[in-house]
Amino acid sequence: MEQRITVKRVATAEKVIAFTFDDGPNAVYTPHMLEIFREVGGKATFYMIGEQIEANRAVAEAVYAEGHEIGNHTYAHPNLTEIAIGEAAEEMRRTDAIIREVTGEAVRTFRAPYLAANDDILALAAEMGCETIGALNTETHDWEQPGVAHILDKSRDHLVPGSILLFHDGYGDRSQSVEAVRTLVRELVADGFRLVTVRELLELGEGR
Ligand SMILES: [Zn+2]
C-alpha cells in the first residue's frame, strides 16, 4: 500500500516556490496578499476555513479570479486528530463543497489545522482527491506575531527550489505576515524564482 505523507517540499530543479496562506479569507489581510502577488505576477495557495468563506465570500471569489489556488482548511478549524473520524470527514466535506461553489472545480490540496494529521486524516484527504500539504518554515510562528525580522529569518532557511512556505492571512492581526511576505516575494522574484500554486508545484515535482 502506498504510504501517505504530508508534503512539505517537492523535488524539482526549477526555481519555483509555493507560498501558502492559512485561516482566511480575511477582508483586511487577504487583499494585501493578493496585491503583493499581483505586483510580481506570482500565484499562491490559500487554505481557507469554510466558515470564513461564508463570512467573506467576495474575498474568496477575488482570490480565485486572480488565478490563485484555494485549498481546504476545514470548516471550523478543529484539531482533526482529537475529534471523531466522522466529524473530521464532515469538517472536510463541508468546506470542499463550499470551495467548489466558489471555484466550480475540484479541490486538490488540503492542510490540516495545526498541521495535525494522522494516517486516518491523510486517508480521508486522499479519498476526497486531496494531497495533504505541510510547510518547511513552520518555526516562523507567524501567527504569534513574533516580529517581521523573526518571520523573515526563519523563512530564509527554506528558500530553495520546491519549497512550500506557510503564513497566515486570517484569525488575528496579520500585518507582520504581510510585511514579511512582501519582502520575501520581492527578493525571490529578483533572484529568478517563480511563485506557483501548490497544485502547480506538485505537477512539477519529480517525486518526493
Ligand atoms: Zn489554520
PDB file of C-alpha atoms and ligand atoms in Angstrom:
ATOM      1  CA  MET A   1       0.000   0.000   0.000  1.00  0.00           C
ATOM      2  CA  GLU A   2       1.249   3.438  -0.857  1.00  0.00           C
ATOM      3  CA  GLN A   3       2.362   5.348   2.191  1.00  0.00           C
ATOM      4  CA  ARG A   4       0.641   8.676   2.557  1.00  0.00           C
ATOM      5  CA  ILE A   5       2.621  11.672   3.716  1.00  0.00           C
ATOM      6  CA  THR A   6       2.243  15.363   4.384  1.00  0.00           C
ATOM      7  CA  VAL A   7       4.018  17.145   1.516  1.00  0.00           C
ATOM      8  CA  LYS A   8       6.376  19.912   2.662  1.00  0.00           C
ATOM      9  CA  ARG A   9       8.614  20.158  -0.371  1.00  0.00           C
ATOM     10  CA  VAL A  10       8.625  18.820  -3.910  1.00  0.00           C
ATOM     11  CA  ALA A  11      11.776  17.601  -5.594  1.00  0.00           C
ATOM     12  CA  THR A  12      12.482  19.828  -8.580  1.00  0.00           C
ATOM     13  CA  ALA A  13      15.487  21.578 -10.091  1.00  0.00           C
ATOM     14  CA  GLU A  14      13.327  24.502 -11.209  1.00  0.00           C
ATOM     15  CA  LYS A  15      13.422  27.710  -9.212  1.00  0.00           C
ATOM     16  CA  VAL A  16       9.845  27.520  -8.004  1.00  0.00           C
ATOM     17  CA  ILE A  17       8.387  28.134  -4.543  1.00  0.00           C
ATOM     18  CA  ALA A  18       4.818  27.829  -3.275  1.00  0.00           C
ATOM     19  CA  PHE A  19       3.581  30.400  -0.778  1.00  0.00           C
ATOM     20  CA  THR A  20       0.547  29.330   1.220  1.00  0.00           C
ATOM     21  CA  PHE A  21      -1.790  31.324   3.453  1.00  0.00           C
ATOM     22  CA  ASP A  22      -3.914  29.781   6.166  1.00  0.00           C
ATOM     23  CA  ASP A  23      -7.066  30.776   8.042  1.00  0.00           C
ATOM     24  CA  GLY A  24      -8.645  33.237   5.595  1.00  0.00           C
ATOM     25  CA  PRO A  25     -10.291  34.549   3.632  1.00  0.00           C
ATOM     26  CA  ASN A  26      -9.968  37.775   5.599  1.00  0.00           C
ATOM     27  CA  ALA A  27     -11.390  41.109   4.465  1.00  0.00           C
ATOM     28  CA  VAL A  28      -8.333  43.093   5.642  1.00  0.00           C
ATOM     29  CA  TYR A  29      -5.255  40.924   5.086  1.00  0.00           C
ATOM     30  CA  THR A  30      -6.111  38.679   2.132  1.00  0.00           C
ATOM     31  CA  PRO A  31      -6.371  41.667  -0.264  1.00  0.00           C
ATOM     32  CA  HIS A  32      -2.868  42.748   0.819  1.00  0.00           C
ATOM     33  CA  MET A  33      -1.501  39.331  -0.077  1.00  0.00           C
ATOM     34  CA  LEU A  34      -3.296  39.493  -3.438  1.00  0.00           C
ATOM     35  CA  GLU A  35      -1.734  42.872  -4.163  1.00  0.00           C
ATOM     36  CA  ILE A  36       1.776  41.574  -3.381  1.00  0.00           C
ATOM     37  CA  PHE A  37       1.382  38.677  -5.820  1.00  0.00           C
ATOM     38  CA  ARG A  38      -0.360  40.791  -8.469  1.00  0.00           C
ATOM     39  CA  GLU A  39       2.624  43.155  -8.467  1.00  0.00           C
ATOM     40  CA  VAL A  40       5.024  40.373  -9.478  1.00  0.00           C
ATOM     41  CA  GLY A  41       2.670  38.159 -11.471  1.00  0.00           C
ATOM     42  CA  GLY A  42       3.047  35.326  -8.952  1.00  0.00           C
ATOM     43  CA  LYS A  43       0.491  32.809  -7.711  1.00  0.00           C
ATOM     44  CA  ALA A  44      -0.160  31.410  -4.244  1.00  0.00           C
ATOM     45  CA  THR A  45      -2.420  28.980  -2.432  1.00  0.00           C
ATOM     46  CA  PHE A  46      -4.952  29.956   0.192  1.00  0.00           C
ATOM     47  CA  TYR A  47      -6.025  27.299   2.708  1.00  0.00           C
ATOM     48  CA  MET A  48      -9.422  28.628   3.604  1.00  0.00           C
ATOM     49  CA  ILE A  49     -11.725  27.905   6.518  1.00  0.00           C
ATOM     50  CA  GLY A  50     -15.281  27.174   5.381  1.00  0.00           C
ATOM     51  CA  GLU A  51     -16.993  29.466   7.857  1.00  0.00           C
ATOM     52  CA  GLN A  52     -14.622  32.279   6.843  1.00  0.00           C
ATOM     53  CA  ILE A  53     -15.538  31.783   3.183  1.00  0.00           C
ATOM     54  CA  GLU A  54     -19.190  32.129   4.164  1.00  0.00           C
ATOM     55  CA  ALA A  55     -18.345  35.359   6.020  1.00  0.00           C
ATOM     56  CA  ASN A  56     -16.082  36.772   3.276  1.00  0.00           C
ATOM     57  CA  ARG A  57     -17.333  35.193   0.090  1.00  0.00           C
ATOM     58  CA  ALA A  58     -16.318  38.101  -2.166  1.00  0.00           C
ATOM     59  CA  VAL A  59     -12.726  37.840  -0.936  1.00  0.00           C
ATOM     60  CA  ALA A  60     -12.630  34.129  -1.758  1.00  0.00           C
ATOM     61  CA  GLU A  61     -14.009  34.887  -5.218  1.00  0.00           C
ATOM     62  CA  ALA A  62     -11.315  37.522  -5.781  1.00  0.00           C
ATOM     63  CA  VAL A  63      -8.598  35.048  -4.780  1.00  0.00           C
ATOM     64  CA  TYR A  64      -9.833  32.545  -7.338  1.00  0.00           C
ATOM     65  CA  ALA A  65     -10.443  35.172 -10.031  1.00  0.00           C
ATOM     66  CA  GLU A  66      -6.794  36.268  -9.772  1.00  0.00           C
ATOM     67  CA  GLY A  67      -5.599  32.764 -10.555  1.00  0.00           C
ATOM     68  CA  HIS A  68      -4.674  31.521  -7.103  1.00  0.00           C
ATOM     69  CA  GLU A  69      -5.473  28.109  -5.688  1.00  0.00           C
ATOM     70  CA  ILE A  70      -7.996  27.628  -2.900  1.00  0.00           C
ATOM     71  CA  GLY A  71      -7.331  24.659  -0.643  1.00  0.00           C
ATOM     72  CA  ASN A  72      -9.363  23.045   2.132  1.00  0.00           C
ATOM     73  CA  HIS A  73      -8.553  24.019   5.750  1.00  0.00           C
ATOM     74  CA  THR A  74     -11.758  22.523   7.291  1.00  0.00           C
ATOM     75  CA  TYR A  75     -14.986  24.263   8.190  1.00  0.00           C
ATOM     76  CA  ALA A  76     -14.340  25.454  11.764  1.00  0.00           C
ATOM     77  CA  HIS A  77     -10.626  24.707  12.301  1.00  0.00           C
ATOM     78  CA  PRO A  78     -10.702  21.893  14.886  1.00  0.00           C
ATOM     79  CA  ASN A  79      -7.761  19.622  15.591  1.00  0.00           C
ATOM     80  CA  LEU A  80      -8.963  16.734  13.436  1.00  0.00           C
ATOM     81  CA  THR A  81      -6.923  14.174  15.353  1.00  0.00           C
ATOM     82  CA  GLU A  82      -8.898  14.961  18.509  1.00  0.00           C
ATOM     83  CA  ILE A  83     -12.426  14.513  17.166  1.00  0.00           C
ATOM     84  CA  ALA A  84     -14.335  11.506  15.847  1.00  0.00           C
ATOM     85  CA  ILE A  85     -13.333  10.475  12.333  1.00  0.00           C
ATOM     86  CA  GLY A  86     -16.906  11.023  11.125  1.00  0.00           C
ATOM     87  CA  GLU A  87     -16.820  14.592  12.391  1.00  0.00           C
ATOM     88  CA  ALA A  88     -13.439  15.133  10.773  1.00  0.00           C
ATOM     89  CA  ALA A  89     -14.842  13.885   7.471  1.00  0.00           C
ATOM     90  CA  GLU A  90     -17.787  16.268   7.800  1.00  0.00           C
ATOM     91  CA  GLU A  91     -15.440  19.213   8.511  1.00  0.00           C
ATOM     92  CA  MET A  92     -13.537  18.449   5.323  1.00  0.00           C
ATOM     93  CA  ARG A  93     -16.522  17.630   3.098  1.00  0.00           C
ATOM     94  CA  ARG A  94     -18.447  20.721   4.091  1.00  0.00           C
ATOM     95  CA  THR A  95     -15.603  23.024   3.089  1.00  0.00           C
ATOM     96  CA  ASP A  96     -14.885  21.000  -0.035  1.00  0.00           C
ATOM     97  CA  ALA A  97     -18.455  21.765  -1.142  1.00  0.00           C
ATOM     98  CA  ILE A  98     -18.171  25.473  -0.264  1.00  0.00           C
ATOM     99  CA  ILE A  99     -14.918  25.854  -2.216  1.00  0.00           C
ATOM    100  CA  ARG A 100     -16.424  24.063  -5.227  1.00  0.00           C
ATOM    101  CA  GLU A 101     -19.259  26.598  -5.163  1.00  0.00           C
ATOM    102  CA  VAL A 102     -16.693  29.393  -5.418  1.00  0.00           C
ATOM    103  CA  THR A 103     -14.345  27.854  -7.985  1.00  0.00           C
ATOM    104  CA  GLY A 104     -16.517  25.420  -9.914  1.00  0.00           C
ATOM    105  CA  GLU A 105     -13.727  22.868  -9.819  1.00  0.00           C
ATOM    106  CA  ALA A 106     -12.386  20.057  -7.649  1.00  0.00           C
ATOM    107  CA  VAL A 107     -10.278  20.898  -4.608  1.00  0.00           C
ATOM    108  CA  ARG A 108      -6.881  19.273  -4.932  1.00  0.00           C
ATOM    109  CA  THR A 109      -4.992  20.139  -1.759  1.00  0.00           C
ATOM    110  CA  PHE A 110      -5.746  20.134   1.953  1.00  0.00           C
ATOM    111  CA  ARG A 111      -3.994  21.490   5.016  1.00  0.00           C
ATOM    112  CA  ALA A 112      -4.851  20.174   8.458  1.00  0.00           C
ATOM    113  CA  PRO A 113      -5.446  22.766  11.194  1.00  0.00           C
ATOM    114  CA  TYR A 114      -2.375  22.933  13.472  1.00  0.00           C
ATOM    115  CA  LEU A 115      -0.749  20.669  10.851  1.00  0.00           C
ATOM    116  CA  ALA A 116      -2.244  17.824  12.873  1.00  0.00           C
ATOM    117  CA  ALA A 117      -2.795  14.888  10.540  1.00  0.00           C
ATOM    118  CA  ASN A 118      -2.542  11.186  11.368  1.00  0.00           C
ATOM    119  CA  ASP A 119      -2.927   8.239   8.985  1.00  0.00           C
ATOM    120  CA  ASP A 120      -6.732   8.385   9.207  1.00  0.00           C
ATOM    121  CA  ILE A 121      -6.794  12.065   8.257  1.00  0.00           C
ATOM    122  CA  LEU A 122      -4.313  11.533   5.417  1.00  0.00           C
ATOM    123  CA  ALA A 123      -6.527   8.706   4.137  1.00  0.00           C
ATOM    124  CA  LEU A 124      -9.643  10.874   4.358  1.00  0.00           C
ATOM    125  CA  ALA A 125      -7.963  13.635   2.373  1.00  0.00           C
ATOM    126  CA  ALA A 126      -6.821  11.133  -0.242  1.00  0.00           C
ATOM    127  CA  GLU A 127     -10.361   9.739  -0.543  1.00  0.00           C
ATOM    128  CA  MET A 128     -11.500  13.289  -1.309  1.00  0.00           C
ATOM    129  CA  GLY A 129      -8.861  13.576  -4.014  1.00  0.00           C
ATOM    130  CA  CYS A 130      -6.593  15.833  -1.974  1.00  0.00           C
ATOM    131  CA  GLU A 131      -2.904  15.763  -1.126  1.00  0.00           C
ATOM    132  CA  THR A 132      -2.211  16.857   2.457  1.00  0.00           C
ATOM    133  CA  ILE A 133       0.172  19.799   2.484  1.00  0.00           C
ATOM    134  CA  GLY A 134       2.594  20.903   5.189  1.00  0.00           C
ATOM    135  CA  ALA A 135       5.360  23.515   5.012  1.00  0.00           C
ATOM    136  CA  LEU A 136       9.086  23.885   5.690  1.00  0.00           C
ATOM    137  CA  ASN A 137       9.080  27.187   7.582  1.00  0.00           C
ATOM    138  CA  THR A 138       6.744  26.292  10.430  1.00  0.00           C
ATOM    139  CA  GLU A 139       9.150  27.617  13.047  1.00  0.00           C
ATOM    140  CA  THR A 140       8.357  31.184  11.943  1.00  0.00           C
ATOM    141  CA  HIS A 141       5.279  31.027  14.209  1.00  0.00           C
ATOM    142  CA  ASP A 142       3.974  33.996  12.251  1.00  0.00           C
ATOM    143  CA  TRP A 143       0.549  33.564  13.866  1.00  0.00           C
ATOM    144  CA  GLU A 144       2.082  34.650  17.202  1.00  0.00           C
ATOM    145  CA  GLN A 145       3.343  37.921  15.691  1.00  0.00           C
ATOM    146  CA  PRO A 146       6.983  37.321  16.659  1.00  0.00           C
ATOM    147  CA  GLY A 147       8.237  40.296  14.612  1.00  0.00           C
ATOM    148  CA  VAL A 148       8.853  40.704  10.896  1.00  0.00           C
ATOM    149  CA  ALA A 149      12.597  40.066  11.304  1.00  0.00           C
ATOM    150  CA  HIS A 150      11.941  36.723  13.001  1.00  0.00           C
ATOM    151  CA  ILE A 151       9.479  35.631  10.322  1.00  0.00           C
ATOM    152  CA  LEU A 152      11.993  36.574   7.610  1.00  0.00           C
ATOM    153  CA  ASP A 153      14.875  34.906   9.387  1.00  0.00           C
ATOM    154  CA  LYS A 154      13.050  31.595   9.902  1.00  0.00           C
ATOM    155  CA  SER A 155      11.767  31.582   6.324  1.00  0.00           C
ATOM    156  CA  ARG A 156      15.104  32.370   4.660  1.00  0.00           C
ATOM    157  CA  ASP A 157      16.452  28.970   5.697  1.00  0.00           C
ATOM    158  CA  HIS A 158      13.963  27.394   3.305  1.00  0.00           C
ATOM    159  CA  LEU A 159      14.141  29.456   0.112  1.00  0.00           C
ATOM    160  CA  VAL A 160      15.098  26.525  -2.091  1.00  0.00           C
ATOM    161  CA  PRO A 161      13.512  25.041  -5.245  1.00  0.00           C
ATOM    162  CA  GLY A 162      10.333  23.146  -4.465  1.00  0.00           C
ATOM    163  CA  SER A 163       9.719  24.668  -1.022  1.00  0.00           C
ATOM    164  CA  ILE A 164       6.285  25.143   0.438  1.00  0.00           C
ATOM    165  CA  LEU A 165       6.113  28.147   2.786  1.00  0.00           C
ATOM    166  CA  LEU A 166       3.350  28.821   5.306  1.00  0.00           C
ATOM    167  CA  PHE A 167       1.992  32.174   6.505  1.00  0.00           C
ATOM    168  CA  HIS A 168      -1.357  33.330   7.857  1.00  0.00           C
ATOM    169  CA  ASP A 169      -3.830  35.815   6.374  1.00  0.00           C
ATOM    170  CA  GLY A 170      -6.661  35.319   8.859  1.00  0.00           C
ATOM    171  CA  TYR A 171      -7.640  34.999  12.522  1.00  0.00           C
ATOM    172  CA  GLY A 172      -5.833  37.943  14.093  1.00  0.00           C
ATOM    173  CA  ASP A 173      -3.577  40.852  13.193  1.00  0.00           C
ATOM    174  CA  ARG A 174      -1.554  39.619  10.222  1.00  0.00           C
ATOM    175  CA  SER A 175       0.284  42.829   9.382  1.00  0.00           C
ATOM    176  CA  GLN A 176       3.662  41.254  10.265  1.00  0.00           C
ATOM    177  CA  SER A 177       2.957  38.347   7.936  1.00  0.00           C
ATOM    178  CA  VAL A 178       2.021  40.755   5.147  1.00  0.00           C
ATOM    179  CA  GLU A 179       5.256  42.722   5.569  1.00  0.00           C
ATOM    180  CA  ALA A 180       7.415  39.595   5.686  1.00  0.00           C
ATOM    181  CA  VAL A 181       5.733  38.116   2.623  1.00  0.00           C
ATOM    182  CA  ARG A 182       6.136  41.382   0.702  1.00  0.00           C
ATOM    183  CA  THR A 183       9.885  41.345   1.350  1.00  0.00           C
ATOM    184  CA  LEU A 184      10.347  37.633   0.566  1.00  0.00           C
ATOM    185  CA  VAL A 185       8.310  37.806  -2.632  1.00  0.00           C
ATOM    186  CA  ARG A 186      10.330  40.728  -3.977  1.00  0.00           C
ATOM    187  CA  GLU A 187      13.634  39.050  -3.087  1.00  0.00           C
ATOM    188  CA  LEU A 188      12.676  35.729  -4.626  1.00  0.00           C
ATOM    189  CA  VAL A 189      11.405  37.235  -7.851  1.00  0.00           C
ATOM    190  CA  ALA A 190      14.563  39.359  -8.148  1.00  0.00           C
ATOM    191  CA  ASP A 191      16.540  36.134  -7.669  1.00  0.00           C
ATOM    192  CA  GLY A 192      14.709  34.458 -10.572  1.00  0.00           C
ATOM    193  CA  PHE A 193      12.205  32.355  -8.648  1.00  0.00           C
ATOM    194  CA  ARG A 194       8.724  31.710  -9.993  1.00  0.00           C
ATOM    195  CA  LEU A 195       5.926  31.735  -7.427  1.00  0.00           C
ATOM    196  CA  VAL A 196       3.456  28.947  -8.148  1.00  0.00           C
ATOM    197  CA  THR A 197       0.414  27.325  -6.590  1.00  0.00           C
ATOM    198  CA  VAL A 198       0.815  24.083  -4.657  1.00  0.00           C
ATOM    199  CA  ARG A 199      -1.116  22.291  -7.374  1.00  0.00           C
ATOM    200  CA  GLU A 200       1.391  23.521  -9.960  1.00  0.00           C
ATOM    201  CA  LEU A 201       4.288  22.626  -7.703  1.00  0.00           C
ATOM    202  CA  LEU A 202       3.026  19.055  -7.323  1.00  0.00           C
ATOM    203  CA  GLU A 203       2.780  18.751 -11.097  1.00  0.00           C
ATOM    204  CA  LEU A 204       6.375  19.972 -11.463  1.00  0.00           C
ATOM    205  CA  GLY A 205       7.620  17.530  -8.862  1.00  0.00           C
ATOM    206  CA  GLU A 206       9.849  14.664  -9.829  1.00  0.00           C
ATOM    207  CA  GLY A 207       8.712  12.519  -6.933  1.00  0.00           C
ATOM    208  CA  ARG A 208       9.378  13.062  -3.279  1.00  0.00           C
TER     209      ARG A 208
HETATM  210 ZN    ZN B   1      -5.081  27.191  10.447  1.00  0.00          ZN
END
